[in-house]
XYZ file of C-alpha atoms in Angstrom:
583
model
C -7.495 11.390 -25.059
C -4.657 13.927 -25.331
C -5.918 15.579 -22.129
C -5.735 12.215 -20.352
C -2.161 11.674 -21.543
C -1.054 15.145 -20.457
C -2.500 14.713 -16.966
C -0.973 11.247 -16.485
C 2.463 12.431 -17.661
C 2.282 15.458 -15.353
C 1.593 13.288 -12.309
C 4.469 10.936 -13.158
C 6.940 13.796 -13.706
C 6.066 15.460 -10.394
C 6.325 12.119 -8.606
C 9.838 11.375 -9.872
C 11.030 14.963 -9.378
C 10.074 14.811 -5.691
C 11.138 11.203 -5.157
C 14.807 11.709 -6.066
C 15.675 14.304 -3.355
C 13.509 12.477 -0.813
C 15.479 9.298 -1.519
C 18.743 11.085 -0.790
C 17.334 12.510 2.433
C 16.066 9.126 3.681
C 19.442 7.550 2.941
C 21.208 10.182 5.040
C 18.783 9.734 7.922
C 19.229 5.967 8.082
C 23.012 6.237 7.772
C 23.098 8.556 10.776
C 24.315 11.489 8.689
C 23.319 15.039 9.580
C 20.244 16.449 7.854
C 18.556 19.831 8.117
C 16.266 18.541 10.890
C 19.068 17.056 13.002
C 19.515 20.099 15.241
C 15.818 20.076 16.143
C 15.140 16.348 16.313
C 18.397 14.888 17.686
C 17.576 15.864 21.297
C 14.106 14.353 20.876
C 15.592 11.163 19.401
C 18.106 10.788 22.239
C 15.371 11.502 24.789
C 13.299 8.629 23.340
C 16.257 6.238 23.623
C 16.823 7.285 27.241
C 13.140 7.082 28.177
C 12.676 3.618 26.649
C 16.121 2.309 27.668
C 17.138 1.626 24.063
C 20.799 0.952 23.344
C 20.954 2.753 20.014
C 24.325 1.223 19.173
C 23.231 -2.405 19.652
C 23.744 -4.440 16.474
C 21.063 -7.135 16.276
C 21.365 -10.442 14.462
C 18.640 -11.127 11.920
C 16.850 -13.430 14.348
C 16.731 -10.827 17.116
C 15.725 -8.137 14.608
C 12.897 -10.409 13.414
C 11.748 -11.216 16.957
C 11.653 -7.502 17.807
C 9.700 -6.657 14.632
C 7.135 -9.415 15.228
C 6.851 -8.759 18.977
C 6.333 -5.050 18.321
C 3.525 -5.887 15.898
C 1.947 -8.406 18.290
C 1.823 -5.832 21.090
C 0.278 -3.315 18.714
C -2.231 -5.980 17.627
C -3.352 -6.594 21.204
C -3.752 -2.895 22.012
C -5.746 -2.156 18.841
C -7.949 -5.236 19.279
C -8.861 -4.131 22.802
C -9.693 -0.621 21.518
C -11.953 -1.940 18.761
C -13.800 -4.265 21.134
C -14.107 -1.799 24.010
C -14.433 1.589 22.354
C -17.948 1.966 23.786
C -16.460 2.710 27.232
C -13.485 4.743 25.973
C -13.379 8.558 25.651
C -13.629 10.747 22.512
C -16.726 8.921 21.299
C -19.321 11.680 20.746
C -21.532 9.442 18.594
C -21.603 6.724 21.283
C -20.387 3.957 18.969
C -20.282 0.536 20.608
C -17.487 -1.990 20.248
C -17.056 -3.919 17.035
C -18.002 -7.610 16.818
C -15.160 -10.009 17.590
C -14.659 -11.031 13.970
C -14.804 -7.461 12.638
C -12.397 -6.320 15.368
C -9.999 -9.138 14.411
C -10.212 -8.124 10.745
C -9.723 -4.411 11.479
C -6.773 -5.085 13.771
C -5.098 -7.478 11.323
C -5.633 -4.934 8.578
C -3.996 -1.946 10.246
C -1.156 -3.861 11.920
C -0.158 -5.274 8.524
C -0.284 -1.877 6.731
C -3.225 -3.175 4.656
C -6.071 -0.967 5.931
C -8.784 -3.129 4.406
C -12.086 -1.956 5.895
C -15.116 -4.225 6.193
C -16.995 -1.389 7.902
C -17.960 2.222 7.264
C -16.228 4.307 9.914
C -19.115 6.780 10.377
C -21.795 4.057 10.545
C -23.011 3.270 14.095
C -22.955 -0.432 13.131
C -19.253 -1.259 13.181
C -18.080 2.357 13.071
C -15.120 3.751 14.967
C -14.837 6.550 17.523
C -12.373 9.429 17.330
C -10.333 7.710 20.068
C -9.982 4.453 18.130
C -9.268 6.280 14.879
C -6.529 8.456 16.423
C -4.807 6.305 19.034
C -5.542 2.987 17.392
C -5.588 3.204 13.617
C -3.425 6.295 13.247
C -0.634 4.938 15.462
C -0.598 1.731 13.433
C -0.509 3.775 10.242
C 2.820 5.184 11.391
C 4.449 2.132 12.945
C 3.336 -0.418 10.327
C 4.771 1.804 7.583
C 7.954 2.288 9.596
C 8.326 -1.464 10.160
C 8.401 -2.127 6.419
C 11.049 0.545 5.881
C 13.109 -0.765 8.805
C 13.196 -4.300 7.359
C 14.282 -2.886 4.004
C 17.259 -1.143 5.607
C 18.203 -4.329 7.437
C 18.306 -6.039 4.033
C 20.388 -3.199 2.567
C 22.910 -3.646 5.377
C 23.001 -7.347 4.572
C 24.283 -6.517 1.099
C 26.601 -3.749 2.263
C 28.361 -5.312 5.246
C 31.010 -8.004 4.906
C 31.542 -10.931 7.292
C 29.425 -9.398 10.039
C 26.441 -10.630 12.028
C 24.517 -7.487 12.900
C 21.846 -5.788 10.773
C 21.315 -2.721 12.942
C 18.887 -2.004 15.768
C 15.165 -2.373 15.053
C 14.117 0.177 17.656
C 16.693 2.721 16.510
C 15.558 2.289 12.925
C 11.900 2.693 13.905
C 12.618 5.844 15.882
C 14.544 7.457 13.030
C 11.934 6.544 10.421
C 8.978 7.887 12.405
C 10.768 10.964 13.739
C 12.764 12.142 10.719
C 10.761 10.804 7.755
C 7.103 10.091 8.455
C 6.322 12.808 11.004
C 7.706 15.774 8.995
C 6.023 14.619 5.768
C 2.704 14.092 7.533
C 2.849 17.349 9.477
C 3.281 19.324 6.265
C 0.678 17.205 4.484
C -1.922 17.642 7.237
C -1.522 21.434 7.124
C -1.927 21.401 3.330
C -5.041 19.234 3.603
C -6.606 21.451 6.266
C -5.982 24.444 3.990
C -8.047 22.663 1.316
C -10.976 22.055 3.637
C -10.295 18.654 5.227
C -11.711 18.649 8.802
C -9.446 18.402 11.845
C -11.791 18.726 14.798
C -13.217 16.913 17.825
C -16.712 18.327 17.285
C -19.555 15.822 17.171
C -21.413 15.053 13.942
C -23.584 17.970 12.791
C -27.201 17.771 11.630
C -27.990 20.294 8.891
C -31.010 21.243 6.776
C -30.988 20.152 3.139
C -31.337 22.842 0.479
C -34.136 20.782 -1.043
C -36.141 17.910 0.484
C -35.480 14.423 -0.872
C -38.251 11.854 -1.322
C -37.198 8.224 -0.870
C -38.667 5.233 -2.718
C -40.969 4.415 0.188
C -42.383 7.955 0.147
C -40.402 9.224 3.147
C -39.412 12.883 2.803
C -35.929 13.698 4.126
C -35.223 17.325 5.068
C -32.092 16.951 7.215
C -28.706 15.254 6.844
C -25.959 14.313 9.304
C -22.500 15.637 8.466
C -19.683 13.424 9.881
C -16.696 15.271 11.324
C -13.535 14.330 13.205
C -9.740 14.673 13.279
C -9.441 13.558 9.667
C -6.546 15.548 8.138
C -3.888 14.032 10.408
C -5.031 10.506 9.567
C -5.396 11.133 5.830
C -1.833 12.482 5.678
C -0.272 9.264 6.978
C -2.795 7.008 5.229
C -1.425 8.323 1.932
C 2.253 8.853 2.791
C 2.583 5.521 4.618
C 0.827 3.520 1.855
C -1.884 2.655 4.369
C -5.065 3.705 2.626
C -7.831 3.319 5.199
C -10.506 5.977 4.815
C -11.506 8.147 7.769
C -15.008 7.793 6.311
C -16.487 4.909 4.376
C -16.270 6.561 0.965
C -12.530 7.079 1.396
C -10.996 9.717 -0.881
C -14.166 10.062 -2.932
C -15.667 11.770 0.130
C -15.625 15.561 -0.316
C -14.255 16.016 3.208
C -11.322 13.651 2.650
C -10.541 15.022 -0.795
C -12.253 18.398 -1.315
C -10.434 20.014 -4.261
C -8.399 19.227 -7.391
C -5.298 20.400 -5.497
C -5.959 18.045 -2.576
C -6.548 15.264 -5.094
C -3.218 15.835 -6.829
C -1.399 16.260 -3.515
C -2.782 13.017 -2.049
C -2.110 11.134 -5.269
C 1.561 12.158 -5.252
C 1.816 11.090 -1.592
C 0.615 7.590 -2.559
C 3.911 6.697 -4.240
C 6.332 9.325 -2.948
C 8.159 7.275 -0.305
C 8.242 3.999 -2.342
C 9.704 5.892 -5.322
C 12.210 7.679 -3.106
C 13.339 4.398 -1.534
C 14.518 3.127 -4.943
C 17.037 5.968 -5.039
C 17.831 5.460 -1.354
C 18.668 1.842 -2.161
C 21.141 2.816 -4.879
C 22.746 5.471 -2.703
C 23.123 3.291 0.393
C 24.626 0.301 -1.411
C 26.995 2.771 -3.102
C 25.875 1.958 -6.639
C 23.172 4.265 -7.972
C 22.886 2.141 -11.116
C 21.302 -0.653 -9.101
C 18.681 1.642 -7.623
C 17.920 3.148 -11.023
C 17.543 -0.316 -12.581
C 14.915 -1.357 -10.034
C 13.202 2.016 -10.338
C 13.025 1.735 -14.132
C 11.592 -1.792 -13.924
C 8.899 -0.638 -11.505
C 8.239 2.564 -13.436
C 7.783 0.777 -16.766
C 5.218 -1.597 -15.277
C 3.387 1.319 -13.657
C 3.262 3.317 -16.902
C 1.935 0.345 -18.882
C -0.672 -0.417 -16.207
C -1.758 3.226 -16.064
C -2.028 3.390 -19.851
C -4.230 0.288 -20.048
C -6.570 1.499 -17.286
C -6.889 5.009 -18.731
C -7.454 3.724 -22.291
C -10.185 1.285 -21.277
C -11.991 3.759 -19.049
C -11.860 6.467 -21.707
C -13.094 4.036 -24.373
C -16.082 2.999 -22.255
C -18.111 -0.082 -23.092
C -20.352 -1.113 -26.013
C -23.291 -1.248 -23.607
C -22.877 2.423 -22.662
C -22.778 3.452 -26.319
C -25.577 1.120 -27.436
C -28.355 2.954 -29.302
C -26.898 6.249 -28.137
C -27.891 5.526 -24.526
C -24.857 7.431 -23.261
C -22.594 9.839 -25.131
C -19.143 8.422 -24.373
C -17.241 10.814 -26.636
C -14.949 13.223 -24.772
C -15.690 16.885 -25.362
C -15.364 20.351 -23.907
C -18.361 19.800 -21.617
C -17.832 16.192 -20.533
C -15.129 13.625 -19.851
C -16.815 10.955 -21.972
C -15.883 7.307 -21.542
C -16.992 5.245 -18.556
C -17.848 7.754 -15.829
C -19.859 5.293 -13.740
C -18.553 5.305 -10.168
C -16.285 8.301 -10.785
C -16.468 11.823 -9.424
C -17.298 14.350 -12.136
C -14.903 16.798 -10.449
C -12.008 14.402 -11.057
C -12.895 12.787 -14.369
C -11.344 9.742 -16.012
C -7.681 10.766 -16.168
C -7.311 11.478 -12.456
C -9.480 8.530 -11.435
C -7.511 6.094 -13.613
C -4.186 7.471 -12.380
C -5.273 7.142 -8.758
C -6.487 3.573 -9.373
C -3.115 2.575 -10.836
C -1.096 4.450 -8.192
C -3.047 3.136 -5.217
C -2.861 -0.528 -6.244
C 0.777 -0.226 -7.317
C 1.618 1.409 -3.996
C -0.161 -1.112 -1.773
C -2.108 1.907 -0.548
C -5.750 1.057 -1.138
C -7.318 4.501 -0.880
C -9.662 5.279 -3.777
C -11.162 8.370 -5.388
C -13.516 6.287 -7.568
C -15.312 2.961 -7.255
C -13.252 0.183 -8.880
C -16.309 -2.086 -8.966
C -17.706 0.167 -11.713
C -14.617 0.053 -13.929
C -14.625 -1.752 -17.262
C -13.560 -5.428 -17.081
C -9.963 -4.751 -18.205
C -9.818 -1.403 -16.421
C -10.685 -3.212 -13.181
C -8.428 -6.193 -13.892
C -5.219 -4.129 -14.027
C -5.487 -2.779 -10.453
C -6.265 -6.354 -9.388
C -3.180 -7.643 -11.220
C -0.946 -4.972 -9.678
C -1.913 -6.330 -6.265
C -1.507 -9.939 -7.357
C 2.086 -9.349 -8.436
C 2.992 -9.016 -4.775
C 2.989 -5.241 -4.279
C 6.332 -4.950 -6.096
C 5.464 -2.182 -8.574
C 6.797 0.294 -5.980
C 4.513 -1.374 -3.435
C 4.271 -0.473 0.249
C 6.814 1.561 2.183
C 9.861 -0.686 2.356
C 8.058 -3.974 1.780
C 7.509 -3.220 -1.908
C 11.221 -2.778 -2.491
C 12.360 -5.792 -0.498
C 9.722 -7.783 -2.394
C 11.230 -6.615 -5.689
C 14.714 -7.474 -4.413
C 13.383 -11.001 -3.859
C 12.385 -11.076 -7.528
C 15.811 -9.669 -8.460
C 17.496 -12.557 -6.625
C 15.201 -14.998 -8.426
C 16.035 -13.334 -11.754
C 19.771 -13.567 -11.143
C 19.473 -17.247 -10.335
C 17.316 -18.092 -13.378
C 19.476 -16.003 -15.719
C 22.584 -17.644 -14.338
C 21.147 -21.088 -15.072
C 20.271 -20.037 -18.623
C 23.691 -18.672 -19.585
C 25.960 -20.563 -17.221
C 26.958 -17.532 -15.141
C 27.552 -17.393 -11.404
C 24.432 -16.347 -9.464
C 25.585 -13.197 -7.681
C 23.731 -10.049 -6.705
C 25.351 -6.833 -5.499
C 28.632 -8.595 -4.859
C 27.193 -11.426 -2.761
C 26.945 -15.038 -3.939
C 23.384 -16.332 -4.154
C 23.218 -19.845 -2.729
C 20.387 -22.324 -2.020
C 19.329 -20.713 1.273
C 18.869 -17.288 -0.306
C 16.932 -18.867 -3.157
C 14.547 -20.669 -0.811
C 13.870 -17.462 1.085
C 13.474 -15.460 -2.143
C 10.887 -17.974 -3.359
C 8.946 -17.455 -0.114
C 9.060 -13.689 -0.678
C 7.787 -14.073 -4.247
C 5.154 -16.769 -3.726
C 3.604 -15.778 -0.391
C 1.165 -13.420 -2.111
C -0.092 -15.926 -4.737
C -0.464 -18.616 -2.076
C -2.481 -16.374 0.242
C -4.721 -14.982 -2.512
C -5.496 -18.264 -4.267
C -6.107 -20.345 -1.147
C -8.209 -17.625 0.493
C -10.366 -16.869 -2.544
C -10.682 -20.578 -3.373
C -12.047 -21.376 0.082
C -14.423 -18.407 -0.120
C -15.781 -19.624 -3.455
C -16.437 -23.076 -1.989
C -18.603 -21.607 0.769
C -22.219 -21.200 -0.456
C -22.854 -18.284 1.926
C -20.275 -16.172 0.082
C -22.761 -15.707 -2.764
C -24.955 -13.686 -0.382
C -22.183 -11.102 -0.068
C -21.957 -10.482 -3.805
C -23.555 -7.528 -5.545
C -23.248 -9.161 -8.980
C -23.568 -12.737 -10.294
C -21.371 -14.540 -12.808
C -17.897 -13.465 -13.839
C -18.097 -10.085 -12.149
C -19.130 -11.735 -8.904
C -16.009 -13.907 -9.053
C -13.984 -10.741 -9.722
C -15.399 -9.209 -6.535
C -14.208 -12.185 -4.484
C -10.848 -12.337 -6.251
C -10.309 -8.602 -5.801
C -11.052 -8.809 -2.066
C -8.467 -11.516 -1.446
C -5.991 -9.875 -3.833
C -6.355 -6.707 -1.800
C -5.675 -8.653 1.401
C -2.844 -10.661 -0.175
C -1.236 -7.538 -1.603
C -1.617 -5.745 1.750
C -3.504 -3.141 -0.258
C -6.927 -2.526 1.250
C -8.976 -1.285 -1.721
C -12.132 -3.164 -2.725
C -14.710 -3.837 -5.382
C -17.190 -2.031 -3.176
C -20.148 -4.207 -4.168
C -18.731 -7.036 -2.020
C -20.025 -7.211 1.579
C -17.127 -8.714 3.517
C -18.490 -8.165 7.018
C -19.318 -11.796 7.853
C -17.519 -14.046 10.355
C -15.907 -16.268 7.706
C -14.836 -13.453 5.407
C -13.534 -11.259 8.236
C -11.456 -14.075 9.732
C -10.189 -15.538 6.452
C -9.252 -12.155 4.980
C -7.583 -11.215 8.276
C -5.511 -14.408 8.249
C -4.448 -13.800 4.633
C -3.288 -10.286 5.561
C -1.203 -11.571 8.475
C 0.303 -14.422 6.432
C 1.313 -12.261 3.494
C 2.740 -9.512 5.680
C 4.931 -11.528 8.004
C 6.153 -14.475 5.903
C 7.925 -12.268 3.292
C 9.198 -10.000 6.073
C 10.827 -12.882 7.939
C 12.171 -14.351 4.701
C 13.716 -10.980 3.742
C 15.406 -10.738 7.159
C 16.685 -14.313 6.790
C 18.229 -13.355 3.431
C 19.831 -10.322 5.062
C 21.182 -12.458 7.915
C 22.767 -14.879 5.474
C 24.232 -12.222 3.174
C 25.730 -10.101 5.942
C 28.061 -12.961 6.924
C 29.424 -13.416 3.399
C 32.424 -11.850 1.798
C 32.225 -9.683 -1.285
C 32.770 -11.485 -4.579
C 34.903 -9.660 -7.115
C 33.221 -8.845 -10.409
C 34.442 -11.153 -13.166
C 33.591 -12.156 -16.703
C 31.130 -14.655 -15.246
C 29.203 -12.052 -13.266
C 25.768 -11.153 -14.617
C 25.348 -7.345 -14.791
C 22.303 -6.301 -12.739
C 22.004 -2.684 -13.831
C 21.667 -2.785 -17.619
C 18.665 -2.914 -19.953
C 18.839 -6.694 -20.318
C 18.529 -7.245 -16.580
C 15.665 -4.759 -16.347
C 13.859 -6.679 -19.107
C 14.494 -10.011 -17.374
C 13.318 -8.641 -14.018
C 10.052 -7.350 -15.485
C 9.607 -10.623 -17.383
C 10.069 -12.761 -14.251
C 7.626 -10.609 -12.233
C 4.984 -10.880 -14.954
C 5.714 -14.560 -15.553
C 5.170 -15.468 -11.898
C 1.973 -13.411 -11.913
C 0.729 -14.980 -15.156
C 1.467 -18.549 -14.084
C -0.179 -17.986 -10.710
C -3.285 -16.051 -11.663
C -4.169 -16.474 -15.321
C -6.752 -19.252 -14.692
C -8.491 -17.156 -12.038
C -8.398 -13.998 -14.165
C -9.706 -15.965 -17.164
C -12.809 -16.917 -15.171
C -13.302 -13.398 -13.801
C -12.465 -10.131 -15.610
C -11.287 -11.710 -18.870
C -14.500 -13.738 -19.177
C -16.495 -10.613 -18.370
C -14.642 -8.706 -21.114
C -15.531 -11.274 -23.757
C -19.128 -11.343 -22.546
C -19.181 -7.566 -22.923
C -17.983 -7.520 -26.529
C -19.990 -10.574 -27.625
């Protein structure tokens, strides 16, 4: 157990140590300050504005900013949908994959446009798989721009707090250009080179057929002597899938695949990338609103929830289950020669500590990539990643959207605390009035609404049972996890659940779109209202929003909303399974 603790602490320390300077850098970029890349990238940036006829100095109202963000996503949706449907006649398709079915194409497109990257297909499988062209120019482009859209909306909200009696929140297209050019591209370029150095493929060669070292005899007596090795331009896509909190695997096994994640170094590097930008944005927030205490308070609230979640997952996976230990069937004691605990569904090269840390990081980050199979986790070990998604991707969450989701909870906390103690509801110097509260409630409740309605409808449909790999409580957990992943814009899965059916593809796709765009529009509406207000002077009636009491209240409100929304569903799924296990 001490080895598990040491590894988890090491990952957290490295994450924070890198996140602080990155936060400062991102703040400078979005403020238009000079950074070390300015001399190289400024001519490129200005060339993009000239080529696309963008007025970089235009100051958009929240409504125009919202229209641009949605229209940009709609255009991307159409292009990606056409690629998925028609990839059979497009180039860079050495395996001759045909187009996806209409419902799978809708699901795939909804997934990548919303930064979810849920995959109801295996990318290297001829049935529903994707060509190099679709992966690169379809999915990979959306990996960049969907991540950038979330960050852009966050900075519009920051300007809403910072500016006084204005109307403009900045220029959506200018923000997008800066984010992609100065933040995402440099991080991903470095990351792709590191991944290639570890053995991740970056090639246009077709799949290779190789001889097995030993023949394999299947259950039906067939002897297999050859295997097909999938290749492709993977490193460039894996870099942004991790850094942009996207998460879609280049191959079906995601980061458990030895080509996506070949070595312990690549594993640690990818795991740090999962949360690097969301952690950095907490410090960017404090810097750009000119009060680092506020950024630190939100960071501490998120960090505490992440640490607790990680601890619970790691403890339960290391403890294993009574069934594994029954009659000495499996030795679950950790030792020099084995990890012990519940190693089902985990790579022996990574063990429990790294697998548990990745599971917590990826569901906290709204990333969704996996280096182990969450369907094989213990009931409580699998419930915590599910709960992290249910909370609304606010424990760091996705790039930008996680932080503006947490700011929605902060506004809700200020209002509730003000009612309790009779203090004026203010946040960051701006008075919180009924309009802001209505929008904040939409930000906070969109995820529970999407998850519960979607999973409820799926449970009512008898055909859904055919998609389950397990009956009973665990089967319900598979359904609940799938819609939690869609509702949290996460993308990971209890892999035993076959979601590639017309109803499941369409319903999960609709949940992803709903939960992505409703909070985004509500956050922009809050920004548009706040930017027109004057600053309120701090007084004896102002509730401090940077101290330990506020951090406690913020965490309490996040968990309270999650508990009130999901406890009945969790009680019928993973909690019921836990009690069945120990009975």
